[in-house]
CSV table of C-alpha atoms and ligand atoms in Angstrom, one decimal:
chain,number,residue,atom,x,y,z
A,1,UNK,CA,-20.8,-4.2,8.7
A,2,UNK,CA,-18.6,-5.2,11.6
A,3,UNK,CA,-15.0,-5.8,12.4
A,4,UNK,CA,-13.5,-4.3,9.2
A,5,UNK,CA,-9.8,-4.1,10.0
A,6,UNK,CA,-7.8,-1.6,7.9
A,7,UNK,CA,-4.0,-1.3,7.9
A,8,UNK,CA,-3.0,2.3,7.2
A,9,UNK,CA,0.4,3.5,6.0
A,10,UNK,CA,1.7,7.1,6.0
A,11,UNK,CA,5.0,8.1,4.5
A,12,UNK,CA,4.5,11.5,2.9
A,13,UNK,CA,7.3,13.4,4.6
A,14,UNK,CA,9.8,12.4,7.2
A,15,UNK,CA,7.9,10.1,9.6
A,16,UNK,CA,7.1,6.5,8.9
A,17,UNK,CA,3.8,5.5,10.4
A,18,UNK,CA,1.4,2.5,10.4
A,19,UNK,CA,-1.9,2.0,12.1
A,20,UNK,CA,-4.7,-0.5,12.5
A,21,UNK,CA,-8.3,0.7,12.5
A,22,UNK,CA,-11.4,-1.4,13.3
A,23,UNK,CA,-14.7,0.1,12.1
A,24,UNK,CA,-13.3,3.6,12.3
A,25,UNK,CA,-11.7,3.1,15.8
A,26,UNK,CA,-8.0,3.3,16.2
A,27,UNK,CA,-6.4,0.1,17.6
A,28,UNK,CA,-2.8,1.1,17.1
A,29,UNK,CA,-0.8,4.0,15.7
A,30,UNK,CA,2.9,3.6,15.5
A,31,UNK,CA,5.2,6.5,14.3
A,32,UNK,CA,8.9,6.2,13.7
A,33,UNK,CA,10.3,9.8,13.8
A,34,UNK,CA,13.3,10.4,11.5
A,35,UNK,CA,16.0,12.3,13.4
A,36,UNK,CA,18.6,12.2,10.5
A,37,UNK,CA,17.4,15.6,9.1
A,38,UNK,CA,18.1,17.8,12.2
A,39,UNK,CA,21.8,18.4,11.3
A,40,UNK,CA,20.8,19.7,7.8
A,41,UNK,CA,18.2,22.2,9.1
A,42,UNK,CA,15.4,20.7,7.1
A,43,UNK,CA,14.1,17.5,5.5
A,44,UNK,CA,16.5,16.0,3.0
A,45,UNK,CA,14.3,14.1,0.5
A,46,UNK,CA,16.8,11.4,-0.4
A,47,UNK,CA,17.5,10.7,3.2
A,48,UNK,CA,13.8,10.5,4.0
A,49,UNK,CA,13.1,7.9,1.3
A,50,UNK,CA,16.0,5.7,2.6
A,51,UNK,CA,14.8,6.0,6.2
A,52,UNK,CA,11.2,5.0,5.2
A,53,UNK,CA,12.7,2.0,3.4
A,54,UNK,CA,14.5,1.0,6.6
A,55,UNK,CA,11.6,1.5,8.9
A,56,UNK,CA,8.5,0.5,7.0
A,57,UNK,CA,8.5,-3.3,7.8
A,58,UNK,CA,9.2,-3.0,11.5
A,59,UNK,CA,6.7,-0.2,11.9
A,60,UNK,CA,3.9,-2.2,10.1
A,61,UNK,CA,4.8,-5.2,12.1
A,62,UNK,CA,4.7,-3.3,15.4
A,63,UNK,CA,1.3,-1.7,14.4
A,64,UNK,CA,-0.2,-5.2,13.7
A,65,UNK,CA,1.2,-6.6,17.0
A,66,UNK,CA,0.0,-3.7,19.1
A,67,UNK,CA,-3.5,-4.1,17.6
A,68,UNK,CA,-3.3,-7.9,18.2
A,69,UNK,CA,-4.2,-8.5,14.5
A,70,UNK,CA,-2.8,-11.0,12.0
A,71,UNK,CA,-2.3,-9.9,8.4
A,72,UNK,CA,-5.0,-12.5,7.3
A,73,UNK,CA,-7.6,-10.6,9.3
A,74,UNK,CA,-7.1,-7.4,7.4
A,75,UNK,CA,-10.0,-6.2,5.2
A,76,UNK,CA,-8.1,-3.5,3.3
A,77,UNK,CA,-5.0,-1.4,3.1
A,78,UNK,CA,-5.1,2.4,3.1
A,79,UNK,CA,-2.1,4.5,2.2
A,80,UNK,CA,-1.2,8.1,1.5
A,81,UNK,CA,-1.2,8.8,-2.2
A,82,UNK,CA,0.0,12.4,-1.8
A,83,UNK,CA,0.7,15.3,-1.5
A,84,UNK,CA,4.2,15.0,-0.2
A,85,UNK,CA,7.8,14.1,-1.2
A,86,UNK,CA,7.7,11.7,-4.1
A,87,UNK,CA,10.5,9.4,-3.0
A,88,UNK,CA,8.9,9.1,0.5
A,89,UNK,CA,5.4,8.5,-0.9
A,90,UNK,CA,6.7,5.8,-3.3
A,91,UNK,CA,8.0,3.7,-0.4
A,92,UNK,CA,4.6,3.6,1.3
A,93,UNK,CA,2.6,3.2,-1.9
A,94,UNK,CA,4.7,0.3,-3.1
A,95,UNK,CA,4.6,-1.4,0.2
A,96,UNK,CA,0.8,-1.0,0.4
A,97,UNK,CA,0.4,-2.4,-3.1
A,98,UNK,CA,2.6,-5.4,-2.5
A,99,UNK,CA,0.9,-6.3,0.8
A,100,UNK,CA,-2.6,-5.9,-0.7
A,101,UNK,CA,-1.6,-8.0,-3.6
A,102,UNK,CA,-0.2,-10.8,-1.5
A,103,UNK,CA,-3.3,-10.8,0.8
A,104,UNK,CA,-5.7,-10.3,-2.1
A,105,UNK,CA,-7.6,-7.4,-0.4
A,106,UNK,CA,-8.7,-4.0,-1.6
A,107,UNK,CA,-6.4,-0.9,-1.7
A,108,UNK,CA,-7.6,2.5,-0.7
A,109,UNK,CA,-5.7,5.7,-1.6
A,110,UNK,CA,-6.0,8.7,0.8
A,111,UNK,CA,-5.3,12.4,0.4
A,112,UNK,CA,-2.9,13.5,3.2
A,113,UNK,CA,-4.8,16.7,3.8
A,114,UNK,CA,-8.2,15.1,3.9
A,115,UNK,CA,-6.8,12.7,6.5
A,116,UNK,CA,-5.6,15.5,8.8
A,117,UNK,CA,-9.2,16.8,8.8
A,118,UNK,CA,-10.8,13.4,9.3
A,119,UNK,CA,-8.5,12.5,12.2
A,120,UNK,CA,-11.2,14.4,14.2
A,121,UNK,CA,-13.7,11.6,13.4
A,122,UNK,CA,-11.5,9.2,15.6
A,123,UNK,CA,-12.0,11.5,18.6
A,124,UNK,CA,-14.8,11.3,21.1
A,125,UNK,CA,-16.9,13.4,20.9
A,126,UNK,CA,-16.1,14.1,17.2
A,127,UNK,CA,-17.3,17.3,15.5
A,128,UNK,CA,-20.9,17.2,14.2
A,129,UNK,CA,-21.4,18.1,10.6
A,130,UNK,CA,-20.9,20.6,9.1
A,131,UNK,CA,-17.7,21.7,10.7
A,132,UNK,CA,-14.8,24.0,9.8
A,133,UNK,CA,-11.2,22.8,10.1
A,134,UNK,CA,-8.1,25.0,10.2
A,135,UNK,CA,-5.4,22.7,8.9
A,136,UNK,CA,-2.0,24.0,9.7
A,137,UNK,CA,1.1,22.0,8.9
A,138,UNK,CA,4.6,22.3,7.5
A,139,UNK,CA,3.4,22.4,4.0
A,140,UNK,CA,-0.2,23.6,4.1
A,141,UNK,CA,-2.5,26.2,5.8
A,142,UNK,CA,-6.1,25.8,4.9
A,143,UNK,CA,-9.6,26.5,6.2
A,144,UNK,CA,-11.8,23.6,5.2
A,145,UNK,CA,-15.6,23.3,5.3
A,146,UNK,CA,-16.6,19.7,5.9
A,147,UNK,CA,-20.2,18.8,5.0
A,148,UNK,CA,-19.7,15.0,5.0
A,149,UNK,CA,-16.7,12.8,5.7
A,150,UNK,CA,-15.8,12.6,2.1
A,151,UNK,CA,-17.2,16.0,1.1
A,152,UNK,CA,-14.9,18.9,1.9
A,153,UNK,CA,-14.0,22.2,0.3
A,154,UNK,CA,-11.2,24.7,0.7
A,155,UNK,CA,-12.5,28.1,1.8
A,156,UNK,CA,-9.1,29.8,2.1
A,157,UNK,CA,-5.4,28.9,2.0
A,158,UNK,CA,-2.0,30.3,2.1
A,159,UNK,CA,-0.7,32.1,-1.0
A,160,UNK,CA,3.0,31.6,0.0
A,161,UNK,CA,4.5,29.9,3.1
A,162,UNK,CA,2.6,27.5,5.4
A,163,UNK,CA,2.1,28.4,9.1
A,164,UNK,CA,4.5,25.6,10.1
A,165,UNK,CA,7.1,26.9,7.6
A,166,UNK,CA,6.7,30.3,9.2
A,167,UNK,CA,7.5,28.8,12.6
A,168,UNK,CA,10.4,26.7,11.2
A,169,UNK,CA,12.0,29.5,9.2
A,170,UNK,CA,11.9,32.1,12.0
A,171,UNK,CA,13.2,29.5,14.4
A,172,UNK,CA,16.1,28.9,12.0
A,173,UNK,CA,16.8,32.7,12.0
A,174,UNK,CA,16.9,32.4,15.8
A,175,UNK,CA,19.4,29.6,15.7
A,176,UNK,CA,16.9,26.9,16.7
A,177,UNK,CA,17.3,23.4,15.2
A,178,UNK,CA,14.8,21.9,12.7
A,179,UNK,CA,11.8,21.5,13.2
A,180,UNK,CA,11.8,24.7,15.2
A,181,UNK,CA,8.0,24.9,15.7
A,182,UNK,CA,7.9,23.0,19.0
A,183,UNK,CA,10.9,25.0,20.3
A,184,UNK,CA,9.4,28.4,19.4
A,185,UNK,CA,6.3,27.2,21.3
A,186,UNK,CA,8.4,26.2,24.3
A,187,UNK,CA,10.3,29.6,24.4
A,188,UNK,CA,7.1,31.5,23.8
A,189,UNK,CA,5.6,30.1,27.0
A,190,UNK,CA,8.4,31.8,28.9
A,191,UNK,CA,8.2,35.1,27.2
A,192,UNK,CA,5.9,38.1,26.4
A,193,UNK,CA,4.7,39.2,22.9
A,194,UNK,CA,6.3,42.7,23.2
A,195,UNK,CA,7.5,43.0,19.6
A,196,UNK,CA,4.8,44.0,17.0
A,197,UNK,CA,5.5,42.0,13.8
A,198,UNK,CA,3.6,42.6,10.6
A,199,UNK,CA,0.2,41.0,10.3
A,200,UNK,CA,-0.2,40.4,6.5
A,201,UNK,CA,-3.5,41.5,5.0
A,202,UNK,CA,-4.4,39.3,2.0
A,203,UNK,CA,-7.9,39.0,0.5
A,204,UNK,CA,-10.8,36.8,1.5
A,205,UNK,CA,-10.0,33.8,3.7
A,206,UNK,CA,-6.5,33.4,2.4
A,207,UNK,CA,-3.2,33.7,4.4
A,208,UNK,CA,0.3,35.0,3.7
A,209,UNK,CA,3.3,34.5,6.0
A,210,UNK,CA,6.1,35.7,3.8
A,211,UNK,CA,5.8,39.3,4.9
A,212,UNK,CA,6.1,38.3,8.6
A,213,UNK,CA,9.3,36.3,7.8
A,214,UNK,CA,10.8,39.4,6.1
A,215,UNK,CA,9.8,41.7,8.9
A,216,UNK,CA,11.4,39.4,11.5
A,217,UNK,CA,14.6,39.1,9.3
A,218,UNK,CA,15.0,43.0,9.2
A,219,UNK,CA,14.1,43.4,12.8
A,220,UNK,CA,16.7,40.9,13.9
A,221,UNK,CA,19.3,42.3,11.6
A,222,UNK,CA,18.8,45.9,13.1
A,223,UNK,CA,18.7,44.7,16.7
A,224,UNK,CA,21.8,42.5,16.3
A,225,UNK,CA,23.7,45.5,14.9
A,226,UNK,CA,23.0,47.4,18.2
A,227,UNK,CA,23.7,44.4,20.4
A,228,UNK,CA,25.1,41.1,19.1
A,229,UNK,CA,23.6,39.3,22.2
A,230,UNK,CA,20.1,40.5,21.4
A,231,UNK,CA,18.7,37.1,20.2
A,232,UNK,CA,20.3,35.3,23.1
A,233,UNK,CA,18.9,37.7,25.7
A,234,UNK,CA,15.5,38.2,24.1
A,235,UNK,CA,14.8,34.7,22.7
A,236,UNK,CA,11.7,34.1,24.8
A,237,UNK,CA,10.1,37.4,24.0
A,238,UNK,CA,10.9,37.1,20.3
A,239,UNK,CA,9.4,33.6,20.1
A,240,UNK,CA,6.3,34.9,22.0
A,241,UNK,CA,5.9,37.8,19.5
A,242,UNK,CA,6.3,35.6,16.4
A,243,UNK,CA,3.9,33.0,17.8
A,244,UNK,CA,1.3,35.6,18.7
A,245,UNK,CA,1.6,37.2,15.2
A,246,UNK,CA,1.0,33.8,13.5
A,247,UNK,CA,-1.9,32.9,15.8
A,248,UNK,CA,-3.5,36.3,15.3
A,249,UNK,CA,-3.5,35.9,11.5
A,250,UNK,CA,-4.9,32.3,11.8
A,251,UNK,CA,-7.6,33.2,14.3
A,252,UNK,CA,-8.6,36.3,12.3
A,253,UNK,CA,-9.4,34.3,9.1
A,254,UNK,CA,-10.9,31.4,11.0
A,255,UNK,CA,-13.3,33.8,12.8
A,256,UNK,CA,-14.3,35.4,9.4
A,257,UNK,CA,-14.9,31.9,8.0
A,258,UNK,CA,-17.2,31.0,10.9
A,259,UNK,CA,-19.1,34.3,10.6
A,260,UNK,CA,-19.5,33.9,6.8
A,261,UNK,CA,-20.7,30.2,7.0
A,262,UNK,CA,-22.6,30.4,10.3
A,263,UNK,CA,-20.8,27.2,11.3
A,264,UNK,CA,-20.0,26.9,15.0
A,265,UNK,CA,-18.2,23.5,15.2
A,266,UNK,CA,-14.6,24.5,14.8
A,267,UNK,CA,-11.6,22.2,14.6
A,268,UNK,CA,-7.8,22.6,14.2
A,269,UNK,CA,-5.5,20.0,12.7
A,270,UNK,CA,-2.0,19.4,11.4
A,271,UNK,CA,1.4,19.7,13.1
A,272,UNK,CA,0.9,23.3,14.2
A,273,UNK,CA,-2.4,22.4,16.0
A,274,UNK,CA,0.0,21.0,18.7
A,275,UNK,CA,1.0,24.7,19.4
A,276,UNK,CA,0.0,25.6,23.0
A,277,UNK,CA,-0.8,29.2,22.0
A,278,UNK,CA,-3.1,28.2,19.2
A,279,UNK,CA,-4.9,25.6,21.3
A,280,UNK,CA,-5.5,28.3,24.0
A,281,UNK,CA,-6.6,30.9,21.4
A,282,UNK,CA,-9.2,28.5,20.0
A,283,UNK,CA,-10.6,27.7,23.4
A,284,UNK,CA,-10.8,31.4,24.3
A,285,UNK,CA,-12.4,32.4,21.0
A,286,UNK,CA,-14.9,29.5,21.3
A,287,UNK,CA,-16.1,30.9,24.7
A,288,UNK,CA,-16.4,34.4,23.2
A,289,UNK,CA,-18.2,33.3,20.0
A,290,UNK,CA,-20.2,30.3,21.3
A,291,UNK,CA,-18.3,27.8,19.2
A,292,UNK,CA,-17.7,24.1,20.0
A,293,UNK,CA,-13.9,23.7,19.7
A,294,UNK,CA,-12.3,20.5,18.6
A,295,UNK,CA,-8.6,20.2,19.5
A,296,UNK,CA,-6.9,17.0,18.5
A,297,UNK,CA,-5.0,14.7,20.8
A,298,UNK,CA,-1.2,15.3,20.3
A,299,UNK,CA,-0.8,11.9,18.5
A,300,UNK,CA,-3.3,13.1,15.8
A,301,UNK,CA,-1.7,16.5,15.3
A,302,UNK,CA,1.6,15.4,13.7
A,303,UNK,CA,1.7,13.1,10.7
A,304,UNK,CA,0.3,9.7,11.6
A,305,UNK,CA,-1.2,6.7,9.9
A,306,UNK,CA,-4.3,6.6,12.2
A,307,UNK,CA,-5.7,9.6,10.3
A,308,UNK,CA,-5.0,7.7,7.0
A,309,UNK,CA,-6.9,4.7,8.4
A,310,UNK,CA,-9.9,6.8,9.5
A,311,UNK,CA,-10.1,8.5,6.0
A,312,UNK,CA,-9.6,5.0,4.5
A,313,UNK,CA,-12.5,3.6,6.5
A,314,UNK,CA,-15.0,6.2,5.0
A,315,UNK,CA,-13.8,5.3,1.6
A,316,UNK,CA,-14.1,1.6,2.4
A,317,UNK,CA,-17.8,2.2,3.3
A,318,UNK,CA,-18.5,3.7,-0.1
A,319,UNK,CA,-16.3,1.1,-1.8
A,320,UNK,CA,-13.8,3.7,-3.2
A,321,UNK,CA,-11.0,1.3,-4.0
A,322,UNK,CA,-8.0,1.7,-6.4
A,323,UNK,CA,-6.3,-0.9,-8.6
A,324,UNK,CA,-2.6,-2.0,-8.7
A,325,UNK,CA,-2.0,0.7,-11.3
A,326,UNK,CA,-2.2,3.5,-8.7
A,327,UNK,CA,0.9,5.7,-8.3
A,328,UNK,CA,2.1,8.3,-5.7
A,329,UNK,CA,1.3,11.9,-6.6
A,330,UNK,CA,3.6,14.5,-5.0
A,331,UNK,CA,1.2,17.4,-6.0
A,332,UNK,CA,-2.1,15.5,-5.5
A,333,UNK,CA,-5.1,18.0,-5.9
A,334,UNK,CA,-7.4,18.4,-2.9
B,401,KG4,O1,1.5,17.9,10.0
B,401,KG4,P1,3.0,17.8,10.2
B,401,KG4,O2,3.5,16.9,11.2
B,401,KG4,O3,3.7,17.5,8.8
B,401,KG4,C1,3.3,18.1,7.6
B,401,KG4,O4,2.4,17.5,7.0
B,401,KG4,O5,3.9,19.1,7.3
B,401,KG4,O6,3.5,19.3,10.6
B,401,KG4,C2,4.8,19.6,10.8
B,401,KG4,C3,4.9,21.1,11.2
B,401,KG4,C4,6.3,21.6,11.3
B,401,KG4,O7,6.5,22.8,10.6
B,401,KG4,C5,6.5,21.8,12.8
B,401,KG4,O8,7.5,22.8,13.2
B,401,KG4,C6,5.1,22.2,13.2
B,401,KG4,O9,4.3,21.4,12.5
B,401,KG4,N1,4.9,22.1,14.7
B,401,KG4,C7,4.6,23.1,15.5
B,401,KG4,C8,4.5,22.6,16.8
B,401,KG4,N2,4.6,21.2,16.7
B,401,KG4,C9,4.8,20.9,15.4
B,401,KG4,N3,4.6,24.4,15.3
B,401,KG4,C10,4.3,25.2,16.3
B,401,KG4,N4,4.2,24.8,17.6
B,401,KG4,C11,4.2,23.5,17.9
B,401,KG4,N5,4.0,23.0,19.1
B,402,ZN,ZN1,0.8,16.4,7.5
């Protein structure tokens, strides 16, 4: 089977994205980043839906043009069914359904978290199977065992906040704008991890980040009582300490998962996989443990439609299509 062009659409949160994939290879990947949320300190769902509605047509148009593909050449349309913000998902799902209907081509629904993992299959060299993937984003933190592109299982996950949320919430306490993750990363590079924050201990391969958040809150409250310039003066060291604590917790459980399964192909995915400290930690641990690390290109870390297209391609190969009666699912099960 050759030259199967798939248009992919991602609209689960605050970025509108479209991509064109040909036989699993990414031809274009356009992301329109919503900046309207920054002043509110987090994603405002109503605003996100409206922004998706404004941007979806130009973004799809741009993805097709960049790929040099006309709509009539498309073999299928893949879209994010969930999980995510319902109003945001509905824009992408409805657009995908309408376009597939007008072109009379199959529709493919994709799970957003499967897609973060499968983004690795668009990379060269991609992980060989089986592999483990630590998926760390604003809404999820999971260790996934992948035995085949469409066969994956959750070995461990967060019982409260996601790793990205831990970055964003502590950044907010430090007065950094949303999303604070990339800024914590930037300041951490200039500082040293001199403050010992709580490393939560939860069972098995699960994670918990709410204790860390509380320990940072009390730490900052006490220090600011002594010196109201503390955050300003110590921002870099606080960021480095927070980042190191989060990475330690992630790497600890990832190492346990690798030891328990005997798997040595180890990947990271999701928005937090753009973190420089996590990328370095995975490289260092891989040398120590003899793993083959798989670190995504930056364009595949954050939410993007290319990953939806790659996941959609595997479903296309096994003819897993959906009908026009498909609907968005904010809490879609893994
Ligand atoms: O995967 P993603 O783009 O969206 C979700 O599906 O959630 O992840 C977004 C998350 C945000 O919490 C953001 O702060 C975090 O990824 N993030 C980072 C970095 N870049 C993005 N966190 C730490 N360091 C970074 N460099
Ligand atoms: Zn995501």
